[in-house]
Coordinates of C-alpha atoms in Angstrom, one line a residue:
X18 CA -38.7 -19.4 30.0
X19 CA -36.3 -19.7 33.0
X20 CA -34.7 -16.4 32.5
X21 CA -38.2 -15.5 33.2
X22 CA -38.7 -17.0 35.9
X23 CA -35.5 -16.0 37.2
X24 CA -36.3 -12.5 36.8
X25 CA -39.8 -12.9 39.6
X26 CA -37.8 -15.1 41.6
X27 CA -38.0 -12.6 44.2
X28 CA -41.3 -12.5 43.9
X29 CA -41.7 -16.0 44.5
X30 CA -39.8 -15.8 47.8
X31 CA -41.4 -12.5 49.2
X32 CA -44.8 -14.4 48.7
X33 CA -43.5 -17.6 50.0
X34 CA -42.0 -15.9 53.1
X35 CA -45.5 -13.4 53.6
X36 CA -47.7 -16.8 53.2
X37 CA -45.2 -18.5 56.2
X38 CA -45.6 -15.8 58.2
X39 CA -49.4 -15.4 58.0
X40 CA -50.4 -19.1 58.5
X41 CA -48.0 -19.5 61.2
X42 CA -50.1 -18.7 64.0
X43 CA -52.7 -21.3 62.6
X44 CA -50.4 -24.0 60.9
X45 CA -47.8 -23.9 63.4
X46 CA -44.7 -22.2 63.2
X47 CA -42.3 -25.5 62.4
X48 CA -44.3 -26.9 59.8
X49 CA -44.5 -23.2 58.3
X50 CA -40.6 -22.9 58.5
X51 CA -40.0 -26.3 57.2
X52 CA -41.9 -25.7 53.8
X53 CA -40.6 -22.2 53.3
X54 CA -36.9 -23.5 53.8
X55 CA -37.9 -26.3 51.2
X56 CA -39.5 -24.0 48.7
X57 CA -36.7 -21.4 48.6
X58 CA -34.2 -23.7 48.6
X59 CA -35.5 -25.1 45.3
X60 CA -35.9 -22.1 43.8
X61 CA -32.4 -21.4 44.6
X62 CA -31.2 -24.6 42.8
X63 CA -33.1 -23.6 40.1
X64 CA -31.5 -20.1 40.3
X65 CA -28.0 -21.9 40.1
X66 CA -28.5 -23.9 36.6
X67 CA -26.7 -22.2 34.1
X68 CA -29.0 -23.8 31.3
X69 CA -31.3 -26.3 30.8
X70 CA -31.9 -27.8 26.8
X71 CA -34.8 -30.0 27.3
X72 CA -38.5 -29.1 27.1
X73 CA -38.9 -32.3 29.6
X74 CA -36.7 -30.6 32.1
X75 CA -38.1 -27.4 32.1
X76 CA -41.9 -28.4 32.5
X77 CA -40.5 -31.0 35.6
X78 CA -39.3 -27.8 37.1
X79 CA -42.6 -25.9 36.4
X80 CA -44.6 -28.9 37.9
X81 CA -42.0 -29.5 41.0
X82 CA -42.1 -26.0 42.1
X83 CA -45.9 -26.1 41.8
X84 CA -46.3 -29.1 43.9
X85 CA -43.8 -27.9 46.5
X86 CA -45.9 -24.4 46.7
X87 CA -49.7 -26.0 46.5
X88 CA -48.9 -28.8 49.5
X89 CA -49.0 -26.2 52.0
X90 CA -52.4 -25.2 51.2
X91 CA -53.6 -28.5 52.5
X92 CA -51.6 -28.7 55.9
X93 CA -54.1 -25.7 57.3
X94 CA -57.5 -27.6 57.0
X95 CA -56.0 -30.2 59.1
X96 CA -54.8 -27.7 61.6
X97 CA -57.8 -25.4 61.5
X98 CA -60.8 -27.5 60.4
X99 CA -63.2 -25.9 58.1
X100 CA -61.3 -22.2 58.7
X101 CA -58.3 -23.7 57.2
X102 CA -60.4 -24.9 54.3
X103 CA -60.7 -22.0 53.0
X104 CA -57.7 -20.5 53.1
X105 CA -56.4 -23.4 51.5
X106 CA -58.8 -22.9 49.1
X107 CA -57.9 -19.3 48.7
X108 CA -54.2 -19.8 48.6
X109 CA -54.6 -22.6 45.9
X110 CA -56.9 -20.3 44.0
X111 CA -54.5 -17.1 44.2
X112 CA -51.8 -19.3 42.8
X113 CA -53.6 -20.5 39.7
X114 CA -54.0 -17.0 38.8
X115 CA -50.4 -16.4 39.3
X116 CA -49.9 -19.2 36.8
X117 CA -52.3 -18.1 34.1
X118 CA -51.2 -14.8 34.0
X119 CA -47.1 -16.1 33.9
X120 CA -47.2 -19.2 31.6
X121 CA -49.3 -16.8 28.8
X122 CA -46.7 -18.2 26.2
X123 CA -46.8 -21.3 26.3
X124 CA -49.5 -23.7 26.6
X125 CA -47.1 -27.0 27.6
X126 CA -45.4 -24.3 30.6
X127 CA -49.5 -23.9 31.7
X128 CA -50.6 -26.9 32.1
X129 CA -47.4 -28.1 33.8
X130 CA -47.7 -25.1 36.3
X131 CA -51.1 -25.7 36.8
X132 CA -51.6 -29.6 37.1
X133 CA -49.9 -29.9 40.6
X134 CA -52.9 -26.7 41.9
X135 CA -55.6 -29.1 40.0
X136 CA -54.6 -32.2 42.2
X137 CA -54.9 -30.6 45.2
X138 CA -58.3 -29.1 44.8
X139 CA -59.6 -32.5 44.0
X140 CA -58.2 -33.9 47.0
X141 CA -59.5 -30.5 49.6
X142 CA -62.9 -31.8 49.4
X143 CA -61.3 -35.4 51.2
X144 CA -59.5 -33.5 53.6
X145 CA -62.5 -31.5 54.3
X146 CA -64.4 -34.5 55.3
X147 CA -61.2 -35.9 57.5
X148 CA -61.3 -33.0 59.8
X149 CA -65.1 -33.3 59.8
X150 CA -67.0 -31.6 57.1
X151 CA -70.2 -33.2 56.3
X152 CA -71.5 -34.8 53.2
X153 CA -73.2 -32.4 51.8
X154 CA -70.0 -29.7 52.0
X155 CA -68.4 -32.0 49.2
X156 CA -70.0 -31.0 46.6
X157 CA -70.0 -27.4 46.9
X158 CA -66.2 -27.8 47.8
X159 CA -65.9 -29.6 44.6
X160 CA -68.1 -27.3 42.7
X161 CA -65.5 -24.5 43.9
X162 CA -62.4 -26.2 42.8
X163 CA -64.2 -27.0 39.7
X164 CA -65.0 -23.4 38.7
X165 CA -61.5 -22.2 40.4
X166 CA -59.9 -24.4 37.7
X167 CA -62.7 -23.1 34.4
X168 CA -62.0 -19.7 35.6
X169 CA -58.1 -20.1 35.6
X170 CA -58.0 -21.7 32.0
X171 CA -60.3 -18.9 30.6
X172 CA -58.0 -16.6 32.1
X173 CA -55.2 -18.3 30.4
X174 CA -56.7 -18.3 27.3
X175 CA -57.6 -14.7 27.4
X176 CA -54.3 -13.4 28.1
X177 CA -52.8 -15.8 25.6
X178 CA -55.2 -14.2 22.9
X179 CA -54.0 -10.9 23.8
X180 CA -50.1 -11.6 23.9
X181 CA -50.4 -13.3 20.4
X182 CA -52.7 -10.3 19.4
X183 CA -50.2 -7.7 20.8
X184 CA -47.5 -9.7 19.1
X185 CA -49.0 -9.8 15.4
X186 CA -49.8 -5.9 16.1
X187 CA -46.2 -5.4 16.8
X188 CA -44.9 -7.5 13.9
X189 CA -47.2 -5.8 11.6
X190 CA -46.2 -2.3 12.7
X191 CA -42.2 -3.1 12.5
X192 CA -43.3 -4.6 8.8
X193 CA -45.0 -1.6 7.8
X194 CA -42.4 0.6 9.5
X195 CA -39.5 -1.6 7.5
X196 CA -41.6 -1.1 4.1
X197 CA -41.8 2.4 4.7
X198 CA -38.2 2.9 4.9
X199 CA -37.4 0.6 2.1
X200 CA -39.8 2.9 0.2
X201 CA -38.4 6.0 1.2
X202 CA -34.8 4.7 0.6
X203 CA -35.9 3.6 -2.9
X204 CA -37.9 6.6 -4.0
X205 CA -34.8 8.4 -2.5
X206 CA -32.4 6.7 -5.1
X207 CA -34.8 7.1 -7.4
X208 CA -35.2 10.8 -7.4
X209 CA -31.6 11.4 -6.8
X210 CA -30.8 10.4 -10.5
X211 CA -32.8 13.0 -12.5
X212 CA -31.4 14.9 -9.7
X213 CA -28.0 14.5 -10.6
X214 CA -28.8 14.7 -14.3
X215 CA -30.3 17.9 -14.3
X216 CA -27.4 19.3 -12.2
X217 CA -24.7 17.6 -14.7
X218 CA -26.1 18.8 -17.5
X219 CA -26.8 22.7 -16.2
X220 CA -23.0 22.6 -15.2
X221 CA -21.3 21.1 -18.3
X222 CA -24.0 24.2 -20.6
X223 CA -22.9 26.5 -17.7
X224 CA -20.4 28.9 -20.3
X225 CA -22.8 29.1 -22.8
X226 CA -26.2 29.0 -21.3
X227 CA -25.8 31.8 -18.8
X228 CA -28.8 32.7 -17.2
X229 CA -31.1 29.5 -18.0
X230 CA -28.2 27.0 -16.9
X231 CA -28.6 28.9 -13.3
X232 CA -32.2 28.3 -13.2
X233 CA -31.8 24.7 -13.7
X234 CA -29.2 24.4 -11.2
X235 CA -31.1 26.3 -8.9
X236 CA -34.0 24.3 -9.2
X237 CA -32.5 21.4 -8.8
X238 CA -30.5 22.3 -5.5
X239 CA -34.0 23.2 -4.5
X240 CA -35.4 19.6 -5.0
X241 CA -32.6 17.9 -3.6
X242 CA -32.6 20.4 -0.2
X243 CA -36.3 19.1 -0.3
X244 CA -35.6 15.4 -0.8
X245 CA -32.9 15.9 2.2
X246 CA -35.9 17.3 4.4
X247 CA -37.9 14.1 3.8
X248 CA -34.9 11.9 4.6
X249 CA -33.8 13.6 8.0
X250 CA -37.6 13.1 9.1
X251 CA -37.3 9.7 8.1
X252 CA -34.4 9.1 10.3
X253 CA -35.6 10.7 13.4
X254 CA -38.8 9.4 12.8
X255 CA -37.4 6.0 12.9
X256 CA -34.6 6.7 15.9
X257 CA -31.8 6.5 13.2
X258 CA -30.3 9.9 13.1
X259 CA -27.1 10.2 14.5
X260 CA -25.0 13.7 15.0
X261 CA -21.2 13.5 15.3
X262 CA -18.7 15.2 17.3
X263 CA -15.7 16.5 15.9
X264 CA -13.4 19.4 16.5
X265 CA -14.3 22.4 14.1
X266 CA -13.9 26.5 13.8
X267 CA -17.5 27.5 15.3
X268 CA -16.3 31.1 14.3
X269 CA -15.8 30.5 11.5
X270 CA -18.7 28.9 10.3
X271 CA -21.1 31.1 12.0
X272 CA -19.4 34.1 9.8
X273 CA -19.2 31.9 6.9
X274 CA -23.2 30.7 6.9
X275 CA -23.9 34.9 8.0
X276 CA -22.1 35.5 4.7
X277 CA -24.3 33.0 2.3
X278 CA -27.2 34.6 3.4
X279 CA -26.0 37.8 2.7
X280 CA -26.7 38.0 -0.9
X281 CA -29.9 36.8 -0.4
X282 CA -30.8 39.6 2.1
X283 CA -29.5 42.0 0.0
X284 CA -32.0 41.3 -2.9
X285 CA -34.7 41.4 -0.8
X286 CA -33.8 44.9 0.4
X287 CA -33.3 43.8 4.4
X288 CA -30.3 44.2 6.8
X289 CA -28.4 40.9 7.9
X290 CA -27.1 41.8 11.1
X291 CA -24.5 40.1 13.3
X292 CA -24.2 40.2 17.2
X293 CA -21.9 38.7 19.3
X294 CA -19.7 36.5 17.0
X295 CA -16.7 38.3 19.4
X296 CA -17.2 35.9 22.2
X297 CA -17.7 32.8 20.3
X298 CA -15.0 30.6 20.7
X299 CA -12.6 29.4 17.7
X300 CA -12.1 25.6 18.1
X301 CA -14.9 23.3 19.6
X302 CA -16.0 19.6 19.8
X303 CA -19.8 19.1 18.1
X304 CA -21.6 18.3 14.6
X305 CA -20.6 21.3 12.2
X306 CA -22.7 20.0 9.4
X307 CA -25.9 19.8 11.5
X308 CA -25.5 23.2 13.4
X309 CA -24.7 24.6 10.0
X310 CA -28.3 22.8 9.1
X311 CA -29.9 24.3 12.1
X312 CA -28.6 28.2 11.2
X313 CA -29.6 27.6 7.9
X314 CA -33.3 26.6 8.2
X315 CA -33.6 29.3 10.6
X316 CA -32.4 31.7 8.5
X317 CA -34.5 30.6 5.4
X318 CA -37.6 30.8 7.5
X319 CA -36.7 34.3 8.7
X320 CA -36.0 35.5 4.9
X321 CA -39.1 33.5 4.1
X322 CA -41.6 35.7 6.3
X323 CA -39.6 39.0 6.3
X324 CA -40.6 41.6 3.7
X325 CA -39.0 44.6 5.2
X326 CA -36.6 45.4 7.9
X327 CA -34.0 43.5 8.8
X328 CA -32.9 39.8 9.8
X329 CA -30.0 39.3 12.8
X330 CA -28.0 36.8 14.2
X331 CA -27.1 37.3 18.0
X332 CA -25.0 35.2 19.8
X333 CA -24.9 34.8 23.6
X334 CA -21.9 32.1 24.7
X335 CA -21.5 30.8 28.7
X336 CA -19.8 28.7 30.3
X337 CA -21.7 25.5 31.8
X338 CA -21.3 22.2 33.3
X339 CA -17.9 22.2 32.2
X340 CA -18.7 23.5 28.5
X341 CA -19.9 25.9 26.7
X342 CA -23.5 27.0 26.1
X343 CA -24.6 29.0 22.9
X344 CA -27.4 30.3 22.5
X345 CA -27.7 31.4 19.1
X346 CA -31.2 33.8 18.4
X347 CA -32.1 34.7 14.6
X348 CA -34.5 37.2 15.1
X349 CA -36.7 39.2 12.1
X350 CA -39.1 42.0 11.6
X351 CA -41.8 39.8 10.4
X352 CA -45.1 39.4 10.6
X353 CA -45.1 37.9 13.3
X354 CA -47.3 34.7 14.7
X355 CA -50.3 33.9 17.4
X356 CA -49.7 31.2 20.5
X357 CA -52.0 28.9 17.8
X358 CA -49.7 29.8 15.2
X359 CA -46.4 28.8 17.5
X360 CA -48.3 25.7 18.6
X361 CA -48.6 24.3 15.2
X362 CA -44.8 25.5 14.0
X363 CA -42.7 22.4 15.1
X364 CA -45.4 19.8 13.9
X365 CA -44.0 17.7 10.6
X366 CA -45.4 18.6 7.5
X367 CA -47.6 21.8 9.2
X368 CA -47.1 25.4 9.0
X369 CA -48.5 28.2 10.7
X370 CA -51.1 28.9 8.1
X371 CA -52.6 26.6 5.5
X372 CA -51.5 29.5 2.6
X373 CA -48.1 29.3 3.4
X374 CA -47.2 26.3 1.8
X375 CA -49.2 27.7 -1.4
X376 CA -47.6 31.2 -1.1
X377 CA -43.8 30.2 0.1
X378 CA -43.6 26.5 -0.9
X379 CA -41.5 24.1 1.5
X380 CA -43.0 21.0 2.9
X381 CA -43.3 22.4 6.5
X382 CA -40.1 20.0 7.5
X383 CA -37.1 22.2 8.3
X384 CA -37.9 23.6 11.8
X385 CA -39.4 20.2 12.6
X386 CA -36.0 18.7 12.0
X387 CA -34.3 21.6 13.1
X388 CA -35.5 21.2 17.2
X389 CA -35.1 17.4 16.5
X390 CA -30.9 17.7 15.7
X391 CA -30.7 20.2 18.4
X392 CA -32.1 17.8 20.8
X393 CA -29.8 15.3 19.6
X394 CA -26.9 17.9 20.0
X395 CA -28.2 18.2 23.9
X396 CA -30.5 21.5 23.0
X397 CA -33.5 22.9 21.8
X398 CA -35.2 25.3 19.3
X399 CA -37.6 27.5 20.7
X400 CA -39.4 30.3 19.7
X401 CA -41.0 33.5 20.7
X402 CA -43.6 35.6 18.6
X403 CA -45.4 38.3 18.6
X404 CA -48.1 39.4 15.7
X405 CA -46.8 42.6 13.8
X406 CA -43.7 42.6 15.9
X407 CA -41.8 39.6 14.0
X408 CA -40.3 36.4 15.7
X409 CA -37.4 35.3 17.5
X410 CA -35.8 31.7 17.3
X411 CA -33.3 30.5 19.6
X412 CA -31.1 27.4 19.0
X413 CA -29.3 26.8 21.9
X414 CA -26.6 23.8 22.7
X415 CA -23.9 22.8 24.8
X416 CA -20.5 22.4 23.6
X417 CA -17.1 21.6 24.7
X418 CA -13.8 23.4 23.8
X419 CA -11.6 21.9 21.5
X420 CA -7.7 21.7 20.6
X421 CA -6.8 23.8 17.2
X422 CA -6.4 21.4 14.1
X423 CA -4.1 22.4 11.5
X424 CA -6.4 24.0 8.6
X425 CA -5.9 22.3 5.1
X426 CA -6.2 23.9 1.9
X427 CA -9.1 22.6 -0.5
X428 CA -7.9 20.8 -3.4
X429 CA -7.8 22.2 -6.4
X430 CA -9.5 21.3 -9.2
X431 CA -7.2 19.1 -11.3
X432 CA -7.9 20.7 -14.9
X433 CA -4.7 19.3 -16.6
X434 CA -5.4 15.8 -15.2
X435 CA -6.0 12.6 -18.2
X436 CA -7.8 9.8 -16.1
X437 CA -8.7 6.7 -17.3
X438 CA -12.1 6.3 -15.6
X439 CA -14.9 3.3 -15.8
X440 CA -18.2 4.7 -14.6
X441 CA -20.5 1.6 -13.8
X442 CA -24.3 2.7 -13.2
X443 CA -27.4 0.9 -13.8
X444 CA -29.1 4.3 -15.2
X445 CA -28.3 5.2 -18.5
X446 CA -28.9 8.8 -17.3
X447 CA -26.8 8.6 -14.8
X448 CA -23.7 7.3 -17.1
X449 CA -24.4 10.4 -19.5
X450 CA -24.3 12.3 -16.2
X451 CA -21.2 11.1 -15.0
X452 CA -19.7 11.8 -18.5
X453 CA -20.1 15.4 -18.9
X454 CA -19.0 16.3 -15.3
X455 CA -15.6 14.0 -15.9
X456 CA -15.1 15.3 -19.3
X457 CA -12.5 17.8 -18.2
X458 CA -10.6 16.0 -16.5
X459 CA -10.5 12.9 -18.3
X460 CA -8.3 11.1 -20.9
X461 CA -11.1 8.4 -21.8
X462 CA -14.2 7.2 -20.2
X463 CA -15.8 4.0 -20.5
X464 CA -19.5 3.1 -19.1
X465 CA -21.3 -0.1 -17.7
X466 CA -24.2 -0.7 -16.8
X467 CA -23.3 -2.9 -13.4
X468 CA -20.6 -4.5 -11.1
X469 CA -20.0 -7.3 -13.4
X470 CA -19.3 -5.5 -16.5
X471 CA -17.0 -3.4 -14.3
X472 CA -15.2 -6.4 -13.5
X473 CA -14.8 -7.8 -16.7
X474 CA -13.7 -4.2 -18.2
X475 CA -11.0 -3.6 -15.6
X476 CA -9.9 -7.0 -16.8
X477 CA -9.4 -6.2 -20.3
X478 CA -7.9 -2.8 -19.8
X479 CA -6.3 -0.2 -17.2
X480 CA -8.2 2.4 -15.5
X481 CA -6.6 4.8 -13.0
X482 CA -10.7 5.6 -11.5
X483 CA -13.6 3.4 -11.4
X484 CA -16.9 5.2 -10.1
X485 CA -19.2 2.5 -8.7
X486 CA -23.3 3.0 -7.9
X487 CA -24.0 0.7 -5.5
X488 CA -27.5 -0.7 -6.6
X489 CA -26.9 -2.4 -9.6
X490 CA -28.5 -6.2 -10.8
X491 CA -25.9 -9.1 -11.5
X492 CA -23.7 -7.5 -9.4
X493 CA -23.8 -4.1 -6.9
X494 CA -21.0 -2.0 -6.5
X495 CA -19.9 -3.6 -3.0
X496 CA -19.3 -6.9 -4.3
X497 CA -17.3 -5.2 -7.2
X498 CA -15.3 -2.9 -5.2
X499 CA -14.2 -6.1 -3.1
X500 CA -13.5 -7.6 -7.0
X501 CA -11.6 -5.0 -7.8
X502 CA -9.4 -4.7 -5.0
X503 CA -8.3 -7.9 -5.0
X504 CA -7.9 -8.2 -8.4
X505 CA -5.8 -4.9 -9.3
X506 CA -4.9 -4.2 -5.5
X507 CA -4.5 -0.3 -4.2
X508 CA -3.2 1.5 -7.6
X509 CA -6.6 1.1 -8.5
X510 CA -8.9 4.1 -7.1
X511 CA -12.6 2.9 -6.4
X512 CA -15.3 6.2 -5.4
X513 CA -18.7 5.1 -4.4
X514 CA -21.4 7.3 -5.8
X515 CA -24.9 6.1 -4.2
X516 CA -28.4 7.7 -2.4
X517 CA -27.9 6.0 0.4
X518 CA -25.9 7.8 2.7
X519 CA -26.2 6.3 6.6
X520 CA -23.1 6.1 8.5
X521 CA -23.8 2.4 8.2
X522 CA -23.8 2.5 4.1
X523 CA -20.6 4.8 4.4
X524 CA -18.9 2.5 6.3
X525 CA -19.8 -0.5 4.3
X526 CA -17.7 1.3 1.6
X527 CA -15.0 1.8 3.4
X528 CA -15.3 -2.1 4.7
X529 CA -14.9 -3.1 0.5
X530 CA -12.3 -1.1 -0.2
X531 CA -13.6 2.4 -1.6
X532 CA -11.3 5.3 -1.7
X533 CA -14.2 7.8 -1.2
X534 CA -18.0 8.3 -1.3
X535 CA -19.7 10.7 -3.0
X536 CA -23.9 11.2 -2.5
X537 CA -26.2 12.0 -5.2
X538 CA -27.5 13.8 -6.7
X539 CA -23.3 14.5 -7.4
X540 CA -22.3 18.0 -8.2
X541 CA -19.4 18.7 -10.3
X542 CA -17.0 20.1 -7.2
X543 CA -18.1 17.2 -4.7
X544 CA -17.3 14.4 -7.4
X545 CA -13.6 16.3 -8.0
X546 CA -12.9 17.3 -4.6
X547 CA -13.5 13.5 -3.9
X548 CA -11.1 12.2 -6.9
X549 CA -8.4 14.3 -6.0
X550 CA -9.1 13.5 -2.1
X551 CA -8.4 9.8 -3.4
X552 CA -5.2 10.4 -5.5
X553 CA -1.7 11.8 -4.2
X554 CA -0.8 14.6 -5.7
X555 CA 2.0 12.7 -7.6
X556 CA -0.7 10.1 -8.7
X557 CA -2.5 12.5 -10.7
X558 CA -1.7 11.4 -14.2
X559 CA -0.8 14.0 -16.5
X560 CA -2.8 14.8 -19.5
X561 CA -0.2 15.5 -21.6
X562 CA 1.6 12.2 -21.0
X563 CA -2.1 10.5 -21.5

């Protein structure tokens, strides 16, 4: 409450000071002087305490400053007769307002504020009659302070109503806002596991199930792309997406994300064109991953709509405010789109016509997201169409230079490795997943179903890896992974593999004692790249001495 009230205390002393100076003339310029030098000099003391604990002491204050204020009020019917009645009366009145509308929270802090104002009005009708009113002026005089004082408690109670009202509104819509991201998060980990199974069990058939074993993987990179969608507009939506900056070779990913769409242009007989990529600088500070997202979805949608012709990439770099600004346009020979059509494009979940969705698939999400992570990245997406003439998206971006960093080489897969591993999962799926994607490099694999059993089975034997979901009953994979570590100490290599992927879950990993993360749904090379990540070289037991 007082940091409140320290926050209008200027108010307090403008309206103090503009009173004084507007009664002074009437009131005398002394007596004005006097009660403005009293009144701001209390507020000033109350300014200086640092803190006050007691309720008591904070309604004394309330009441104090009130009284100091409201005594002024009856100094001008004594200097003015009847004039300076009712200004009195008008000044009381303003100030009861004031004190409805900033005591709202509490209604101990009202009638504190407003008893001192109460007294006074009571006591105007006297005065009245001291500087000569007659008789029957009391009772309208009372009658006024009366329904001065009704009307400033209704008041109260109003905006009361409404604060609390605004409140439970607020509450209720960060509840709902909390259960919807609990429910996305959980659907999320949910759908991840199938996920993950499907894509396990299409890699480990991959030599003898040829064709069908690429449909299945294909299908399910599709749903996970899709369950990605949902979860980036569930982070912007709720402020919670973050982009990082890191030096990276912007050359080279522009070529290499030019060259995965190549095949894909190539079987639907258009020309993937390049323009440009000479003046694009190697080495500069941004979010690789998400400018990689950016060019893809911009390139999927121009694959989408294109059924002849050709697809292009050009690239226009400048320097600007001390960095570098790309501009990087993926243009088709589509069908083109109307001004509507363009209106409607950015909007979540909509696409330029309602048969798209039934004719294309996608859930309308990617160029959504896509302008949302370039405005994060200090850009924009925009586009410019014309119907029967195709379409032209620009995703521009400021950058800055960066330092070379020495380029390491991607670990190989470690075929001839014999790990020991515990995989501790709460899905039985998931553990049959896990299985056939460690097979191969594995000397023995033993399964559990939580953080507890991983415990006790580290306890009773040596593992070199243990592979730990994080949301598991009895005991999650944090609380083991912190076990773990101070039970077997660092010989012992802990992955996380989880759904949840924020920067804050990553992190919480890292703050147990987790060599690496890995996010489902898990594909074989992720899940190796991260075990050899975790293990030197040297460390890498041998499966022949296994």
């Amino acid at each position: 409450m007082l940091l409140v009230r320290r926050q209008q205390l200027w108010f307090r002393v403008v309206s103090n000071l503009s009173i004084a100076l507007a009664f002074g003339p009437i009131s005398g310029w002394a007596v004005c002087a006097i009660w403005s030098v009293a009144y701001i000099a209390l507020q000033l003391f109350e300014r200086s305490l640092k803190r006050v604990t007691s309720v008591d002491a904070v309604l004394g204050l309330l009441a104090v400053n009130s009284a100091v204020f409201g005594v002024f009020a009856l100094w001008g019917p004594l200097t003015d007769g009847p004039w300076g009645v009712a200004g009195g009366m008008a000044l009381l009145a303003g100030a009861l307002l004031n004190t409805a509308m900033s005591n709202r929270r509490s209604g101990a802090a009202f009638a504190a504020a407003t008893t001192p104002f109460g007294v006074y009005l009571a006591i105007m009708p006297l005065v009245a009659l001291h500087v000569g009113a007659e008789p029957r002026h009391l009772s309208m005089l009372a009658l006024a302070g009366g329904l001065i004082l009704l009307m400033t408690v209704l008041i109260w109670r109003a905006s009361a109503k409404a604060l609390t009202a605004e409140s439970q509104a607020r509450e209720l819509a960060e509840a709902a806002h909390a259960a919807k991201s609990a429910y996305v998060a959980a659907v999320s980990h949910e759908l991840r596991t199938p996920i993950s199974a499907i894509l396990a069990g299409a890699k480990a058939g991959e030599a003898v199930g040829g064709r069908d074993n690429q449909l299945i993987l294909d299908a399910a990179r599709m749903m996970r792309a899709l369950l990605d969608d949902l979860l980036d507009h569930a982070k912007l939506e709720a402020g919670r997406m973050n982009v990082e900056v890191i030096a990276f070779d912007l050359r080279r990913l522009v070529l290499d994300t030019v060259r995965f769409w190549r095949p894909e242009a190539g079987a639907r007989g258009l020309r993937l064109t390049l323009d440009g990529a000479h003046a694009l600088p190697r080495w500069v500070d941004g979010d690789p991953i998400r400018i990689r997202q950016v060019l893809n979805n911009l390139f999927s949608n121009a694959m989408k709509f294109t059924d002849e012709g050709s697809v292009g990439l050009r690239i226009v770099c400048a320097e600007a405010d001390g960095g570098l600004r790309l501009e990087l346009t993926v243009t088709d020979t589509g069908a083109g789109m109307t001004a509507e059509q363009v209106e409607r494009l950015f909007s979540p979940f909509s696409q330029a016509e309602t048969s798209i969705a039934r004719t294309h698939g996608g859930t309308g999400l990617g160029l959504a997201i896509s302008r949302e992570l370039a405005r994060l990245m200090g850009g924009d997406v925009t586009v410019t169409s014309t119907p029967g003439q195709g379409s032209s998206f620009r995703f521009d971006l400021q950058v800055q230079p960066a330092a070379p960093l020495a380029l390491e080489q991607a670990p190989a897969e470690p075929a001839s490795a014999g790990l020991r591993i515990l995989v501790a999962d709460d899905h039985d799926v998931n553990r049959r997943a896990f299985s056939l994607l460690l097979t191969p490099i594995a000397a023995e694999i033993v399964c559990v179903a939580d953080g507890q059993e991983a415990v006790e089975a580290a306890a009773r034997q040596t593992f070199d890896l243990v592979l730990l979901d994080l949301n598991m009953p009895r005991m999650d994979g944090l609380e083991a992974a912190r076990r773990l570590r101070a039970e077997h100490g660092a010989g012992l290599k802990l992955i996380a593999l989880t759904g949840a992927t924020s920067d804050k879950d990553v992190q919480a990993c890292r703050d147990a004692g987790m060599d690496g993360f890995v996010a489902k749904p898990v594909e074989a090379q992720a899940l190796i790249a991260a075990i050899v990540e975790a293990f030197d070289e040297a460390e890498i037991p041998d499966a022949a001495a296994a």
